[in-house]
Amino acid sequence: MMQAAVIHAPGPAACLSIEQVEIPSIQDHQVLVKVETSAVNPIDTYLRSGVVAADLPDPWIPGCDFAGIITECGAAVTNFSVGQKVWGSNQGLFGNQGTLAEFVAVDEQWLYHRPDHVSAEICAATSLTGITAHLGLFQHAKLRATETVFVNGGTGGVGSMVVQLAKSVGAKVITTARSDQKCQLASQLGADLAINYRPQDVAAAIESKGNEIDVWFETLRNPNPTVTIPLMARKGRYVVMAGRDAQPEFPIGPFYVKNLSMLGFAMFNATAEEQRTCANDINRLLANGQLKPIIGATFSLQEAAQAHQLQEDATLTSLATFSGKIVVKIGDTAD
């Protein structure tokens, strides 16, 4: 048996309870991972609460991200062995069991080796947000070194990854944050211009520096294309990956006159091969210190409900703010 955070039906964060459940059995193409660290993402709270309807088992364990150590390998596994340190994402989706548990069964295709000297906490905090940012910038937007990237929320989970990944290829990065302190943190991550959006008009601040945006990476749940499109350069790419229910006004004329493209994507639609390309590059950047997640809050497994509530308060209600990612420490994290 193992401990896990589970729900029996969709509901508020308080419906998460810590229970004893069976350790998952693995199939031939799977490995069993002893989870050291998990992380919380908005999608976890959407599924748990029922905001995103899904056919979930009873009980269901939420959580996409994990880092840990392999304790068992299926007969058909070829690229991993017992005792190796690994990380990954894509768990807890499509009715599968997630990672807020002491063990998780993972298909080999969604598993990545953990770089030497990089902690479980760092890998878990990087996984979904890092892959998301990488997919958007490089697979979809085809970012080039000479270009300028804009991302809202440069100290958020995805935003901080966009800042660092864009800088890793030499692009110029403009971002926003809600305080001077967070702007300073965004600058430390590599942002060339960090705008405090509370006292400043973001569009005016961008225009005053003579910037045109080649890749606008939208992280807001309520985007405003009427502000975005005039700021974009010809042949710019407008990347959207948030705001399931958003239906903003859209200025068609300025959009097509500039030869702009809009690129929508969801990380979990990417194939295992596409995500592995991202993960391999992320591992390289983690290993050489060019990429490091901001960890805004840390909880234990027993505090899973509080971790979910904090994420929900920050994402849906703006009752809480924090920088970076929420991580949940589960097992032995000695590295």
C-alpha positions as a Python dict, from the first residue, in 0.01 Angstrom:
ca = {
    (1, 'M'): (0, 0, 0),
    (2, 'M'): (101, 364, -44),
    (3, 'Q'): (-19, 707, 63),
    (4, 'A'): (-182, 928, -198),
    (5, 'A'): (-393, 1241, -222),
    (6, 'V'): (-725, 1135, -376),
    (7, 'I'): (-1076, 1251, -457),
    (8, 'H'): (-1388, 1039, -493),
    (9, 'A'): (-1582, 1299, -690),
    (10, 'P'): (-1501, 1643, -836),
    (11, 'G'): (-1520, 1922, -583),
    (12, 'P'): (-1330, 2193, -392),
    (13, 'A'): (-970, 2156, -282),
    (14, 'A'): (-1089, 2042, 59),
    (15, 'C'): (-1223, 1721, -98),
    (16, 'L'): (-864, 1600, -141),
    (17, 'S'): (-789, 1347, 130),
    (18, 'I'): (-480, 1142, 213),
    (19, 'E'): (-561, 772, 192),
    (20, 'Q'): (-394, 434, 168),
    (21, 'V'): (-430, 294, -183),
    (22, 'E'): (-275, 8, -375),
    (23, 'I'): (69, 62, -525),
    (24, 'P'): (7, 60, -902),
    (25, 'S'): (108, -248, -1095),
    (26, 'I'): (305, -186, -1411),
    (27, 'Q'): (259, -312, -1766),
    (28, 'D'): (543, -431, -1989),
    (29, 'H'): (614, -81, -2129),
    (30, 'Q'): (594, 96, -1791),
    (31, 'V'): (821, 169, -1498),
    (32, 'L'): (730, 219, -1133),
    (33, 'V'): (870, 543, -994),
    (34, 'K'): (907, 621, -625),
    (35, 'V'): (798, 986, -629),
    (36, 'E'): (1023, 1230, -446),
    (37, 'T'): (859, 1553, -563),
    (38, 'S'): (541, 1642, -749),
    (39, 'A'): (414, 1983, -860),
    (40, 'V'): (75, 2150, -894),
    (41, 'N'): (-54, 2305, -1218),
    (42, 'P'): (-378, 2484, -1304),
    (43, 'I'): (-497, 2183, -1508),
    (44, 'D'): (-480, 1970, -1191),
    (45, 'T'): (-724, 2203, -1017),
    (46, 'Y'): (-954, 2222, -1321),
    (47, 'L'): (-986, 1843, -1328),
    (48, 'R'): (-1019, 1808, -951),
    (49, 'S'): (-1290, 2075, -931),
    (50, 'G'): (-1484, 1964, -1238),
    (51, 'V'): (-1422, 2293, -1423),
    (52, 'V'): (-1286, 2065, -1696),
    (53, 'A'): (-1517, 1765, -1718),
    (54, 'A'): (-1341, 1428, -1731),
    (55, 'D'): (-1424, 1063, -1674),
    (56, 'L'): (-1221, 999, -1360),
    (57, 'P'): (-1175, 673, -1169),
    (58, 'D'): (-1279, 648, -804),
    (59, 'P'): (-1052, 715, -627),
    (60, 'W'): (-853, 947, -853),
    (61, 'I'): (-505, 1085, -781),
    (62, 'P'): (-434, 1426, -940),
    (63, 'G'): (-95, 1553, -1057),
    (64, 'C'): (92, 1572, -1389),
    (65, 'D'): (452, 1634, -1280),
    (66, 'F'): (698, 1417, -1091),
    (67, 'A'): (1061, 1344, -1021),
    (68, 'G'): (1182, 1034, -846),
    (69, 'I'): (1368, 703, -863),
    (70, 'I'): (1279, 391, -1064),
    (71, 'T'): (1201, 90, -844),
    (72, 'E'): (1070, -153, -1108),
    (73, 'C'): (1078, -189, -1487),
    (74, 'G'): (838, -371, -1716),
    (75, 'A'): (963, -652, -1940),
    (76, 'A'): (958, -435, -2257),
    (77, 'V'): (1135, -130, -2110),
    (78, 'T'): (1463, -67, -2292),
    (79, 'N'): (1589, 281, -2201),
    (80, 'F'): (1567, 278, -1822),
    (81, 'S'): (1673, 61, -1530),
    (82, 'V'): (1604, 25, -1160),
    (83, 'G'): (1774, 290, -945),
    (84, 'Q'): (1789, 563, -1211),
    (85, 'K'): (1672, 915, -1126),
    (86, 'V'): (1402, 1037, -1362),
    (87, 'W'): (1139, 1307, -1419),
    (88, 'G'): (837, 1361, -1636),
    (89, 'S'): (489, 1501, -1685),
    (90, 'N'): (165, 1398, -1862),
    (91, 'Q'): (38, 1188, -1571),
    (92, 'G'): (-305, 1240, -1418),
    (93, 'L'): (-466, 1322, -1755),
    (94, 'F'): (-731, 1144, -1963),
    (95, 'G'): (-852, 949, -1659),
    (96, 'N'): (-505, 822, -1564),
    (97, 'Q'): (-378, 828, -1207),
    (98, 'G'): (-149, 1116, -1116),
    (99, 'T'): (156, 1195, -911),
    (100, 'L'): (39, 1316, -568),
    (101, 'A'): (133, 972, -439),
    (102, 'E'): (431, 777, -314),
    (103, 'F'): (450, 577, -638),
    (104, 'V'): (339, 630, -998),
    (105, 'A'): (334, 391, -1297),
    (106, 'V'): (471, 571, -1604),
    (107, 'D'): (487, 467, -1969),
    (108, 'E'): (850, 468, -2078),
    (109, 'Q'): (775, 715, -2358),
    (110, 'W'): (688, 991, -2106),
    (111, 'L'): (1000, 943, -1891),
    (112, 'Y'): (1329, 1137, -1897),
    (113, 'H'): (1663, 1086, -1726),
    (114, 'R'): (1746, 1338, -1456),
    (115, 'P'): (2072, 1530, -1511),
    (116, 'D'): (2349, 1478, -1258),
    (117, 'H'): (2342, 1726, -970),
    (118, 'V'): (1993, 1852, -1058),
    (119, 'S'): (1746, 1794, -776),
    (120, 'A'): (1409, 1623, -787),
    (121, 'E'): (1249, 1949, -676),
    (122, 'I'): (1398, 2143, -968),
    (123, 'C'): (1297, 1880, -1225),
    (124, 'A'): (941, 1847, -1098),
    (125, 'A'): (898, 2225, -1095),
    (126, 'T'): (1029, 2250, -1452),
    (127, 'S'): (843, 1966, -1619),
    (128, 'L'): (499, 2076, -1747),
    (129, 'T'): (577, 2447, -1761),
    (130, 'G'): (916, 2393, -1924),
    (131, 'I'): (780, 2161, -2191),
    (132, 'T'): (488, 2399, -2253),
    (133, 'A'): (718, 2699, -2299),
    (134, 'H'): (955, 2501, -2522),
    (135, 'L'): (673, 2374, -2746),
    (136, 'G'): (528, 2722, -2786),
    (137, 'L'): (854, 2901, -2859),
    (138, 'F'): (1031, 2650, -3079),
    (139, 'Q'): (791, 2395, -3229),
    (140, 'H'): (506, 2637, -3292),
    (141, 'A'): (652, 2989, -3313),
    (142, 'K'): (990, 2884, -3459),
    (143, 'L'): (1165, 3153, -3255),
    (144, 'R'): (1489, 3292, -3397),
    (145, 'A'): (1778, 3458, -3214),
    (146, 'T'): (1724, 3796, -3378),
    (147, 'E'): (1361, 3823, -3265),
    (148, 'T'): (1176, 3984, -2976),
    (149, 'V'): (947, 3783, -2748),
    (150, 'F'): (678, 3917, -2518),
    (151, 'V'): (525, 3710, -2235),
    (152, 'N'): (287, 3820, -1962),
    (153, 'G'): (389, 3720, -1610),
    (154, 'G'): (764, 3671, -1637),
    (155, 'T'): (788, 3528, -1285),
    (156, 'G'): (498, 3284, -1323),
    (157, 'G'): (532, 2913, -1392),
    (158, 'V'): (518, 2924, -1773),
    (159, 'G'): (627, 3288, -1803),
    (160, 'S'): (956, 3234, -1620),
    (161, 'M'): (1030, 2937, -1847),
    (162, 'V'): (955, 3145, -2159),
    (163, 'V'): (1193, 3419, -2042),
    (164, 'Q'): (1479, 3178, -1983),
    (165, 'L'): (1428, 2958, -2289),
    (166, 'A'): (1400, 3259, -2521),
    (167, 'K'): (1720, 3406, -2376),
    (168, 'S'): (1897, 3072, -2418),
    (169, 'V'): (1883, 3118, -2797),
    (170, 'G'): (1969, 3488, -2788),
    (171, 'A'): (1626, 3644, -2834),
    (172, 'K'): (1524, 3974, -2676),
    (173, 'V'): (1258, 3932, -2406),
    (174, 'I'): (996, 4174, -2276),
    (175, 'T'): (770, 4073, -1987),
    (176, 'T'): (539, 4203, -1717),
    (177, 'A'): (504, 4155, -1342),
    (178, 'R'): (280, 4296, -1072),
    (179, 'S'): (548, 4464, -854),
    (180, 'D'): (890, 4623, -881),
    (181, 'Q'): (1032, 4332, -683),
    (182, 'K'): (895, 4081, -931),
    (183, 'C'): (1019, 4292, -1220),
    (184, 'Q'): (1366, 4276, -1067),
    (185, 'L'): (1335, 3897, -1044),
    (186, 'A'): (1227, 3878, -1410),
    (187, 'S'): (1532, 4084, -1504),
    (188, 'Q'): (1753, 3844, -1311),
    (189, 'L'): (1606, 3560, -1517),
    (190, 'G'): (1719, 3745, -1832),
    (191, 'A'): (1434, 3974, -1934),
    (192, 'D'): (1559, 4278, -2126),
    (193, 'L'): (1256, 4483, -2024),
    (194, 'A'): (1029, 4403, -1728),
    (195, 'I'): (720, 4624, -1694),
    (196, 'N'): (529, 4668, -1369),
    (197, 'Y'): (177, 4652, -1511),
    (198, 'R'): (4, 4797, -1205),
    (199, 'P'): (125, 5158, -1235),
    (200, 'Q'): (230, 5140, -1602),
    (201, 'D'): (46, 5109, -1933),
    (202, 'V'): (210, 4801, -2085),
    (203, 'A'): (143, 4896, -2448),
    (204, 'A'): (279, 5246, -2396),
    (205, 'A'): (589, 5110, -2222),
    (206, 'I'): (660, 4873, -2511),
    (207, 'E'): (603, 5142, -2774),
    (208, 'S'): (817, 5397, -2588),
    (209, 'K'): (1119, 5169, -2629),
    (210, 'G'): (1055, 5130, -3002),
    (211, 'N'): (985, 4759, -2972),
    (212, 'E'): (785, 4543, -3208),
    (213, 'I'): (696, 4193, -3094),
    (214, 'D'): (782, 3898, -3317),
    (215, 'V'): (645, 3631, -3082),
    (216, 'W'): (369, 3718, -2836),
    (217, 'F'): (339, 3426, -2590),
    (218, 'E'): (1, 3473, -2424),
    (219, 'T'): (-41, 3330, -2075),
    (220, 'L'): (-346, 3530, -1962),
    (221, 'R'): (-683, 3358, -1924),
    (222, 'N'): (-849, 3672, -2063),
    (223, 'P'): (-628, 3795, -2349),
    (224, 'N'): (-686, 4125, -2528),
    (225, 'P'): (-598, 4096, -2900),
    (226, 'T'): (-697, 4459, -2960),
    (227, 'V'): (-395, 4558, -2747),
    (228, 'T'): (-165, 4282, -2867),
    (229, 'I'): (-196, 4301, -3245),
    (230, 'P'): (-93, 4669, -3290),
    (231, 'L'): (227, 4591, -3097),
    (232, 'M'): (333, 4306, -3323),
    (233, 'A'): (584, 4313, -3606),
    (234, 'R'): (500, 4198, -3958),
    (235, 'K'): (495, 3818, -3982),
    (236, 'G'): (469, 3799, -3604),
    (237, 'R'): (329, 3492, -3428),
    (238, 'Y'): (61, 3520, -3161),
    (239, 'V'): (84, 3208, -2939),
    (240, 'V'): (-216, 3119, -2722),
    (241, 'M'): (-224, 2840, -2464),
    (242, 'A'): (-464, 2964, -2192),
    (243, 'G'): (-817, 3099, -2156),
    (244, 'R'): (-1047, 2806, -2233),
    (245, 'D'): (-1360, 3021, -2207),
    (246, 'A'): (-1217, 3348, -2344),
    (247, 'Q'): (-1405, 3508, -2635),
    (248, 'P'): (-1233, 3845, -2686),
    (249, 'E'): (-1294, 4090, -2967),
    (250, 'F'): (-1049, 4029, -3250),
    (251, 'P'): (-929, 4297, -3497),
    (252, 'I'): (-920, 4097, -3819),
    (253, 'G'): (-801, 4385, -4042),
    (254, 'P'): (-480, 4475, -3854),
    (255, 'F'): (-412, 4104, -3806),
    (256, 'Y'): (-407, 4005, -4173),
    (257, 'V'): (-256, 4330, -4301),
    (258, 'K'): (54, 4253, -4092),
    (259, 'N'): (69, 3892, -4216),
    (260, 'L'): (35, 3769, -3858),
    (261, 'S'): (-26, 3410, -3749),
    (262, 'M'): (-213, 3283, -3445),
    (263, 'L'): (-89, 2954, -3304),
    (264, 'G'): (-293, 2771, -3044),
    (265, 'F'): (-168, 2462, -2867),
    (266, 'A'): (-214, 2250, -2555),
    (267, 'M'): (92, 2080, -2415),
    (268, 'F'): (-89, 1749, -2359),
    (269, 'N'): (-174, 1725, -2732),
    (270, 'A'): (195, 1703, -2823),
    (271, 'T'): (325, 1357, -2908),
    (272, 'A'): (571, 1172, -2689),
    (273, 'E'): (843, 1232, -2952),
    (274, 'E'): (770, 1605, -2963),
    (275, 'Q'): (781, 1631, -2586),
    (276, 'R'): (1102, 1428, -2565),
    (277, 'T'): (1270, 1678, -2799),
    (278, 'C'): (1174, 1949, -2550),
    (279, 'A'): (1285, 1742, -2250),
    (280, 'N'): (1627, 1667, -2400),
    (281, 'D'): (1692, 2038, -2453),
    (282, 'I'): (1556, 2120, -2107),
    (283, 'N'): (1795, 1864, -1956),
    (284, 'R'): (2087, 2030, -2134),
    (285, 'L'): (1988, 2372, -2002),
    (286, 'L'): (1925, 2243, -1648),
    (287, 'A'): (2263, 2074, -1644),
    (288, 'N'): (2454, 2385, -1754),
    (289, 'G'): (2260, 2623, -1529),
    (290, 'Q'): (2081, 2816, -1805),
    (291, 'L'): (1737, 2710, -1681),
    (292, 'K'): (1607, 2709, -1327),
    (293, 'P'): (1245, 2723, -1213),
    (294, 'I'): (1119, 2963, -950),
    (295, 'I'): (967, 2768, -664),
    (296, 'G'): (707, 2986, -498),
    (297, 'A'): (567, 2749, -236),
    (298, 'T'): (647, 2404, -99),
    (299, 'F'): (404, 2163, 68),
    (300, 'S'): (408, 1808, 200),
    (301, 'L'): (181, 1535, 63),
    (302, 'Q'): (-37, 1576, 372),
    (303, 'E'): (-86, 1940, 267),
    (304, 'A'): (-202, 1858, -86),
    (305, 'A'): (-538, 2029, -32),
    (306, 'Q'): (-365, 2352, 74),
    (307, 'A'): (-138, 2332, -231),
    (308, 'H'): (-440, 2296, -460),
    (309, 'Q'): (-622, 2580, -287),
    (310, 'L'): (-325, 2814, -333),
    (311, 'Q'): (-301, 2729, -704),
    (312, 'E'): (-674, 2778, -749),
    (313, 'D'): (-672, 3109, -561),
    (314, 'A'): (-392, 3239, -783),
    (315, 'T'): (-532, 3107, -1112),
    (316, 'L'): (-907, 3151, -1088),
    (317, 'T'): (-986, 3408, -820),
    (318, 'S'): (-671, 3623, -781),
    (319, 'L'): (-705, 3583, -404),
    (320, 'A'): (-339, 3480, -383),
    (321, 'T'): (-24, 3563, -572),
    (322, 'F'): (313, 3392, -578),
    (323, 'S'): (604, 3355, -816),
    (324, 'G'): (684, 3037, -1002),
    (325, 'K'): (564, 2690, -913),
    (326, 'I'): (404, 2504, -625),
    (327, 'V'): (586, 2181, -541),
    (328, 'V'): (482, 1895, -316),
    (329, 'K'): (757, 1695, -146),
    (330, 'I'): (657, 1332, -109),
    (331, 'G'): (956, 1104, -59),
    (332, 'D'): (1325, 1112, 20),
    (333, 'T'): (1475, 1399, -180),
    (334, 'A'): (1842, 1338, -99),
    (335, 'D'): (2027, 1394, -428),
}
